[in-house]
Coordinates of C-alpha atoms and ligand atoms in Angstrom, one line a residue:
M1 CA 49.7 9.2 -12.4
A2 CA 49.6 5.5 -11.5
N3 CA 51.2 3.1 -14.0
I4 CA 48.3 0.9 -15.2
Y5 CA 50.6 -1.2 -17.4
S6 CA 52.7 -4.2 -16.3
A7 CA 55.3 -6.3 -17.9
I8 CA 54.6 -10.0 -18.1
K9 CA 57.4 -12.5 -17.3
V10 CA 58.0 -14.8 -20.3
S11 CA 61.1 -16.7 -19.0
E12 CA 63.7 -16.3 -16.2
H13 CA 65.3 -13.2 -17.8
V14 CA 62.7 -12.1 -20.4
Y15 CA 59.6 -9.9 -20.0
W16 CA 56.9 -9.0 -22.5
V17 CA 56.7 -5.2 -22.6
G18 CA 54.6 -4.7 -25.7
A19 CA 51.4 -2.8 -26.4
I20 CA 47.9 -3.9 -27.1
D21 CA 46.0 -2.3 -30.0
W22 CA 42.4 -3.1 -29.3
S23 CA 41.1 -0.8 -32.1
I24 CA 43.1 -1.5 -35.2
R25 CA 40.8 -2.8 -38.0
D26 CA 43.0 -2.5 -41.0
F27 CA 46.7 -3.5 -41.4
H28 CA 47.8 -2.5 -44.9
G29 CA 44.7 -3.9 -46.5
Y30 CA 44.3 -6.9 -44.2
T31 CA 41.2 -6.5 -42.0
T32 CA 42.0 -7.1 -38.4
P33 CA 38.6 -7.4 -36.6
H34 CA 40.2 -8.6 -33.4
G35 CA 42.9 -5.9 -33.1
S36 CA 46.5 -6.7 -32.6
T37 CA 49.5 -6.5 -30.3
Y38 CA 52.9 -5.0 -31.0
N39 CA 55.3 -7.1 -28.9
A40 CA 58.5 -5.9 -27.5
Y41 CA 60.6 -7.8 -25.0
L42 CA 63.0 -6.8 -22.2
V43 CA 65.9 -9.0 -21.5
M44 CA 67.2 -8.5 -18.0
A45 CA 70.8 -9.4 -18.8
G46 CA 74.1 -7.8 -17.8
K47 CA 73.4 -5.5 -20.7
I48 CA 69.7 -4.8 -20.3
T49 CA 68.3 -5.2 -23.8
L50 CA 65.0 -4.2 -25.5
I51 CA 64.1 -6.5 -28.4
D52 CA 62.0 -4.5 -30.9
T53 CA 59.8 -1.5 -30.1
V54 CA 56.2 -0.8 -31.0
K55 CA 54.1 1.3 -33.3
A56 CA 54.7 5.0 -32.6
P57 CA 51.5 5.9 -30.8
F58 CA 52.1 3.0 -28.3
M59 CA 55.5 4.1 -27.1
D60 CA 54.3 5.3 -23.7
E61 CA 52.5 2.0 -23.1
M62 CA 55.7 0.1 -23.9
L63 CA 57.9 2.3 -21.7
A64 CA 55.3 2.0 -18.9
R65 CA 55.5 -1.8 -19.0
V66 CA 59.4 -1.5 -19.0
A67 CA 59.2 0.8 -16.0
S68 CA 57.3 -1.9 -14.1
V69 CA 60.5 -3.9 -14.2
V70 CA 63.3 -1.4 -14.5
D71 CA 63.9 2.3 -15.1
P72 CA 63.8 2.6 -18.9
S73 CA 67.0 4.7 -18.8
K74 CA 68.8 1.6 -17.6
I75 CA 68.3 -0.1 -21.1
D76 CA 71.8 -0.6 -22.6
Y77 CA 71.0 -2.2 -25.9
I78 CA 68.0 -2.1 -28.4
V79 CA 67.8 -4.8 -31.1
S80 CA 65.6 -4.1 -34.1
N81 CA 64.6 -7.5 -35.6
H82 CA 62.3 -5.9 -38.1
S83 CA 62.2 -2.3 -39.4
E84 CA 58.5 -2.2 -40.4
Q85 CA 57.0 0.7 -38.6
D86 CA 54.7 -1.4 -36.4
H87 CA 58.0 -2.4 -34.7
S88 CA 60.2 0.6 -35.3
G89 CA 57.9 3.5 -35.5
C90 CA 59.0 4.9 -32.1
L91 CA 62.6 3.6 -32.2
L92 CA 64.4 6.9 -32.5
E93 CA 62.1 8.5 -29.9
V94 CA 62.9 5.7 -27.5
V95 CA 66.6 6.2 -28.3
D96 CA 66.2 9.8 -27.4
R97 CA 64.4 9.1 -24.1
V98 CA 66.5 6.1 -23.0
K99 CA 69.9 6.9 -24.5
P100 CA 71.0 3.3 -24.9
E101 CA 74.7 2.4 -25.4
K102 CA 74.0 0.8 -28.8
V103 CA 71.2 -0.1 -31.2
F104 CA 71.5 -3.2 -33.4
A105 CA 69.8 -4.3 -36.6
S106 CA 70.6 -6.6 -39.5
V107 CA 72.7 -5.1 -42.4
M108 CA 69.5 -4.5 -44.4
G109 CA 67.7 -3.3 -41.2
V110 CA 70.3 -0.5 -40.8
K111 CA 69.7 0.5 -44.4
N112 CA 65.9 0.4 -44.0
L113 CA 65.9 2.3 -40.8
K114 CA 68.0 5.0 -42.5
D115 CA 65.5 5.3 -45.3
I116 CA 62.6 5.4 -42.8
F117 CA 64.1 8.0 -40.3
H118 CA 66.7 9.9 -42.4
S119 CA 68.7 10.2 -39.2
D120 CA 72.5 10.2 -38.6
Y121 CA 72.0 8.0 -35.5
N122 CA 74.5 5.2 -35.8
I123 CA 72.8 1.8 -35.7
Q124 CA 75.2 -1.1 -35.5
P125 CA 74.8 -3.8 -38.2
V126 CA 74.9 -7.5 -37.1
K127 CA 75.4 -10.3 -39.5
D128 CA 73.7 -13.7 -39.9
G129 CA 75.2 -16.1 -37.4
E130 CA 76.8 -13.3 -35.3
T131 CA 76.7 -13.5 -31.5
L132 CA 76.2 -10.5 -29.3
S133 CA 77.4 -10.7 -25.7
L134 CA 74.9 -9.2 -23.2
G135 CA 77.5 -9.6 -20.5
N136 CA 76.3 -12.7 -18.7
M137 CA 74.4 -14.3 -21.6
D138 CA 74.5 -14.3 -25.4
L139 CA 72.1 -13.2 -28.1
K140 CA 72.5 -14.9 -31.5
F141 CA 71.2 -13.5 -34.8
M142 CA 69.8 -15.3 -37.8
E143 CA 68.8 -13.4 -41.0
T144 CA 65.3 -14.3 -42.1
R145 CA 65.1 -12.1 -45.2
M146 CA 61.5 -11.7 -46.5
I147 CA 59.8 -12.9 -43.4
H148 CA 58.4 -10.4 -43.7
W149 CA 60.8 -7.7 -45.1
P150 CA 64.3 -7.9 -46.5
D151 CA 65.7 -6.7 -43.1
S152 CA 64.0 -9.3 -41.0
M153 CA 66.0 -11.4 -38.5
F154 CA 65.4 -13.7 -35.6
S155 CA 67.3 -13.3 -32.3
Y156 CA 67.9 -16.2 -30.0
L157 CA 68.6 -15.9 -26.3
Q158 CA 70.4 -19.1 -25.6
K159 CA 70.3 -18.9 -21.8
D160 CA 66.5 -19.0 -21.7
G161 CA 65.8 -20.8 -25.0
V162 CA 63.8 -17.9 -26.3
L163 CA 63.6 -17.3 -30.1
F164 CA 62.4 -13.7 -30.8
S165 CA 60.8 -14.4 -34.2
Q166 CA 59.4 -11.0 -35.1
D167 CA 56.6 -11.4 -37.6
A168 CA 56.9 -15.2 -37.9
F169 CA 54.5 -17.3 -35.7
G170 CA 52.5 -14.1 -35.1
M171 CA 48.8 -13.2 -35.4
H172 CA 46.7 -10.1 -35.2
L173 CA 44.9 -10.7 -32.0
A174 CA 44.4 -8.3 -29.1
T175 CA 44.1 -10.2 -25.8
L176 CA 45.2 -9.8 -22.3
E177 CA 46.2 -13.5 -22.3
R178 CA 49.9 -13.4 -23.2
F179 CA 50.5 -17.0 -23.9
A180 CA 49.1 -19.2 -26.7
D181 CA 48.3 -22.0 -24.2
E182 CA 45.8 -19.7 -22.5
L183 CA 43.7 -19.5 -25.7
P184 CA 41.6 -22.1 -27.5
A185 CA 43.5 -24.0 -30.2
D186 CA 40.9 -23.4 -32.9
M187 CA 41.1 -19.6 -32.3
L188 CA 44.9 -19.8 -32.5
E189 CA 44.8 -21.8 -35.7
Y190 CA 42.3 -19.5 -37.4
E191 CA 44.1 -16.3 -36.4
A192 CA 47.6 -17.6 -37.2
A193 CA 46.3 -18.9 -40.6
T194 CA 44.6 -15.6 -41.4
Y195 CA 47.9 -13.8 -40.5
Y196 CA 49.9 -16.3 -42.6
A197 CA 47.6 -15.9 -45.6
N198 CA 47.6 -12.1 -45.5
I199 CA 51.2 -11.4 -44.6
V200 CA 53.5 -14.4 -45.0
L201 CA 52.1 -16.4 -47.9
P202 CA 54.2 -14.8 -50.7
Y203 CA 57.3 -15.8 -48.9
S204 CA 56.4 -19.5 -48.3
P205 CA 59.5 -20.9 -50.0
V206 CA 61.6 -18.7 -47.7
V207 CA 59.6 -20.0 -44.7
L208 CA 60.4 -23.6 -45.5
K209 CA 64.1 -22.7 -45.8
A210 CA 64.0 -20.7 -42.5
L211 CA 62.4 -23.6 -40.7
E212 CA 65.2 -25.9 -41.9
K213 CA 67.8 -23.3 -41.0
V214 CA 66.4 -23.0 -37.4
A215 CA 66.2 -26.8 -37.1
A216 CA 69.9 -27.1 -38.3
T217 CA 71.1 -24.8 -35.5
G218 CA 70.4 -27.4 -32.8
W219 CA 69.1 -24.5 -30.6
A220 CA 67.1 -25.8 -27.7
I221 CA 64.2 -23.5 -28.3
K222 CA 61.6 -23.5 -25.5
I223 CA 59.7 -20.3 -26.4
F224 CA 58.7 -18.5 -29.6
A225 CA 58.3 -14.8 -28.8
P226 CA 56.8 -13.2 -31.9
D227 CA 56.1 -9.5 -32.5
H228 CA 52.3 -10.0 -32.7
G229 CA 49.9 -12.0 -30.7
P230 CA 50.6 -14.5 -28.0
V231 CA 53.9 -16.1 -26.9
W232 CA 54.3 -19.8 -27.6
R233 CA 55.7 -21.6 -24.6
K234 CA 54.1 -25.1 -24.9
D235 CA 53.8 -27.5 -27.8
L236 CA 55.9 -25.5 -30.3
G237 CA 55.2 -28.3 -32.8
F238 CA 51.6 -27.1 -33.1
I239 CA 52.6 -23.8 -34.9
I240 CA 55.7 -25.3 -36.6
D241 CA 53.6 -28.0 -38.3
L242 CA 51.0 -25.4 -39.3
Y243 CA 53.7 -23.2 -40.9
K244 CA 55.1 -26.3 -42.8
K245 CA 51.6 -27.1 -44.1
W246 CA 50.8 -23.6 -45.1
A247 CA 54.2 -23.0 -46.7
E248 CA 54.0 -26.3 -48.7
Q249 CA 50.6 -25.5 -50.1
K250 CA 49.9 -29.0 -51.2
P251 CA 46.8 -29.4 -53.3
A252 CA 43.7 -29.9 -51.1
N253 CA 40.3 -31.2 -51.8
K254 CA 38.7 -27.8 -51.4
A255 CA 37.5 -25.2 -53.9
V256 CA 37.0 -21.5 -53.3
V257 CA 34.4 -19.9 -55.6
V258 CA 34.6 -16.2 -55.3
Y259 CA 32.5 -13.8 -57.4
A260 CA 30.9 -10.3 -57.8
T261 CA 27.5 -10.1 -59.3
M262 CA 25.4 -7.2 -60.7
W263 CA 21.9 -8.7 -61.4
H264 CA 22.4 -12.2 -59.9
S265 CA 23.4 -13.9 -63.2
T266 CA 27.0 -14.4 -62.1
E267 CA 25.7 -15.5 -58.7
M268 CA 23.5 -18.2 -60.3
M269 CA 26.5 -19.5 -62.2
A270 CA 28.6 -19.5 -59.0
K271 CA 26.0 -21.4 -57.1
A272 CA 25.6 -24.0 -60.0
I273 CA 29.4 -24.5 -59.9
A274 CA 29.5 -24.8 -56.1
E275 CA 26.6 -27.3 -56.0
S276 CA 28.3 -29.4 -58.6
L277 CA 31.6 -29.4 -56.8
A278 CA 29.9 -30.4 -53.6
R279 CA 28.1 -33.3 -55.4
E280 CA 31.5 -34.5 -56.6
G281 CA 32.8 -34.6 -53.0
V282 CA 34.8 -31.4 -53.0
R283 CA 34.6 -29.1 -49.9
V284 CA 33.4 -25.7 -51.2
K285 CA 33.6 -22.2 -50.0
L286 CA 31.3 -19.9 -51.9
L287 CA 32.1 -16.2 -51.3
S288 CA 30.3 -13.2 -52.7
I289 CA 32.9 -10.4 -52.6
N290 CA 30.0 -8.0 -51.8
D291 CA 29.7 -9.8 -48.4
V292 CA 33.2 -10.8 -47.4
H293 CA 36.5 -8.9 -47.1
R294 CA 39.5 -9.8 -49.3
S295 CA 41.4 -11.0 -46.2
E296 CA 38.8 -13.7 -45.7
V297 CA 39.1 -14.8 -49.3
V298 CA 42.8 -15.3 -49.0
Y299 CA 42.4 -17.2 -45.7
E300 CA 40.0 -19.6 -47.5
V301 CA 42.4 -19.9 -50.5
L302 CA 45.3 -20.9 -48.1
G303 CA 43.7 -24.3 -47.5
A304 CA 42.3 -24.8 -51.0
G305 CA 43.3 -26.6 -54.2
A306 CA 41.1 -24.7 -56.6
L307 CA 40.2 -21.1 -57.2
I308 CA 37.2 -20.3 -59.4
V309 CA 36.5 -16.7 -60.0
G310 CA 33.5 -14.9 -61.5
S311 CA 32.3 -11.4 -62.3
S312 CA 29.7 -9.5 -64.2
T313 CA 31.0 -7.0 -66.8
L314 CA 30.8 -3.3 -65.9
N315 CA 32.0 -0.7 -68.4
N316 CA 34.2 -3.1 -70.3
N317 CA 35.8 -4.5 -67.1
M318 CA 35.2 -6.8 -64.2
L319 CA 33.4 -5.3 -61.3
P320 CA 35.7 -3.1 -59.2
Q321 CA 35.3 -5.2 -56.0
M322 CA 36.4 -8.2 -58.0
A323 CA 39.5 -6.3 -59.4
D324 CA 40.3 -5.5 -55.8
V325 CA 40.4 -9.1 -54.6
M326 CA 42.2 -10.3 -57.7
T327 CA 44.9 -7.7 -57.2
Y328 CA 45.2 -8.7 -53.6
L329 CA 45.3 -12.4 -54.3
K330 CA 47.9 -12.0 -57.1
G331 CA 50.2 -10.1 -54.8
L332 CA 50.0 -12.9 -52.1
K333 CA 51.1 -15.5 -54.7
P334 CA 49.1 -18.6 -53.6
A335 CA 50.6 -21.6 -55.2
N336 CA 49.6 -25.0 -56.7
L337 CA 46.1 -24.0 -57.6
I338 CA 43.9 -25.1 -60.4
G339 CA 41.0 -22.9 -61.5
A340 CA 38.6 -21.3 -64.0
A341 CA 36.8 -18.1 -64.7
F342 CA 33.1 -17.4 -65.4
G343 CA 30.8 -14.4 -65.6
S344 CA 28.1 -12.5 -67.4
F345 CA 27.7 -9.4 -69.5
G346 CA 25.1 -7.2 -71.3
W347 CA 26.9 -6.4 -74.6
S348 CA 30.7 -6.7 -74.4
G349 CA 31.9 -9.3 -71.9
E350 CA 35.4 -8.4 -70.9
S351 CA 35.1 -9.5 -67.3
V352 CA 35.9 -13.2 -67.9
K353 CA 38.9 -12.4 -70.1
G354 CA 40.2 -10.1 -67.4
L355 CA 39.8 -12.7 -64.7
E356 CA 41.4 -15.4 -66.8
A357 CA 44.4 -13.1 -67.5
I358 CA 44.9 -12.5 -63.8
L359 CA 44.6 -16.3 -63.0
K360 CA 47.3 -16.9 -65.6
E361 CA 49.5 -14.2 -64.1
M362 CA 49.0 -16.0 -60.8
K363 CA 50.1 -19.3 -62.4
V364 CA 46.8 -20.9 -61.6
D365 CA 46.5 -23.9 -63.9
I366 CA 43.3 -23.2 -65.8
V367 CA 41.7 -26.6 -66.3
A368 CA 38.2 -25.8 -67.6
E369 CA 37.0 -23.6 -70.3
T370 CA 35.7 -20.2 -69.3
I371 CA 32.0 -19.6 -69.3
S372 CA 30.6 -16.3 -70.3
V373 CA 26.9 -15.6 -70.7
K374 CA 24.9 -12.7 -72.1
H375 CA 22.4 -11.3 -69.5
V376 CA 20.8 -14.3 -67.7
P377 CA 22.0 -17.9 -67.8
A378 CA 19.5 -20.3 -69.2
K379 CA 19.4 -24.1 -68.5
D380 CA 22.2 -24.9 -71.0
V381 CA 24.6 -22.4 -69.4
L382 CA 23.8 -23.6 -65.9
E383 CA 24.5 -27.2 -67.1
K384 CA 27.8 -26.0 -68.4
C385 CA 28.5 -24.5 -65.0
S386 CA 27.7 -27.9 -63.4
E387 CA 30.1 -29.5 -66.0
L388 CA 32.8 -27.0 -65.0
G389 CA 32.4 -28.1 -61.4
K390 CA 32.8 -31.8 -62.4
V391 CA 36.0 -31.0 -64.4
I392 CA 37.5 -29.2 -61.5
A393 CA 36.6 -31.9 -59.1
A394 CA 38.1 -34.6 -61.3
E395 CA 41.3 -32.7 -61.7
L396 CA 41.6 -32.0 -58.0
K397 CA 41.2 -35.7 -57.3
K398 CA 44.1 -36.4 -59.7
R399 CA 46.4 -33.9 -58.2
I400 CA 45.7 -34.9 -54.6
S401 CA 46.5 -38.6 -55.4
R402 CA 49.8 -37.7 -57.0
Ligands
LIG501 FE1 54.6 -6.8 -38.0 FE2 56.2 -6.8 -41.0 O1 55.6 -6.1 -39.4

């Protein structure tokens, strides 16, 4: 059968040999409406080296792309920069087919891969700062623990100035354009931000340290080759500056009001709060969780300074769709937020207490009193909601000017 897949040249010695997943719509809870790619790279060095592999069902596509450059059995080394299964799922099957001389991973990567595959295959650990000779060129390793797993590392091909950055600088975007500069900047920013918010956000302090660590190497990086989405070969400052901004999470003049409503009472309150915030000059995103996915909420929260959450009470609890988004947000650890909780009830009213408790666990600074109304908000309650908006707006202004 004809090989429909081609490798794409990334630099003098590096080819993209990954796979395009046009169909994936959920990545461990993160909705991916535009699919994804699992990037692997072939380094045509003295020791022919494959950097990362792909999700298991895509192995044949990857090997077909390799075959467009060289017989896969000629691969000498495989480097696993990240052991999550979207990059390692077919690793041992590839080893079986290709029979490389050696496979390398970070110390934690070796442990993870053992826990994933339960195989006796001997993977060589490499340390932070170690250099691997590929014969006529070198590959340097840098541990980047928790971007995105404890095993994660970057590899740097000095000869071509290519940094293989695994999950960092990636995005879930299925395209046949292989380079970021072939795509519109607003699309890149949105997709990279959504990816950062849903995957990288909890590790923001580590991101800032990793950016410093990379800068301190003095490496003359020309290309970022991530494990998802397009390759960055022009204006690397664009994505570096965005990563700095997202990792710092400085207070911004934007509020996200997210709510779940049963009989529109909580919705009326949400709208009153949002209108008031807007009158006070705050940019507002009003999101009914019945209409948007949790991934979109965390994308909006990434650029916000305030998070205001509301829910009706159902069976002594918040509505389940609100519990879903709060659990998700808590896990992603957005920082430097102020906020408040509001909601409605018929006879008990636990939703607001529950929301407030989660905001506290998230270390959101609660700057306004909660508002909880029995059945339908009358004029006085809606005025309280407007007042809540004013309080949040004033506090946001203070924090931004600090
Ligand atoms: Fe793309 Fe953390 O795996």
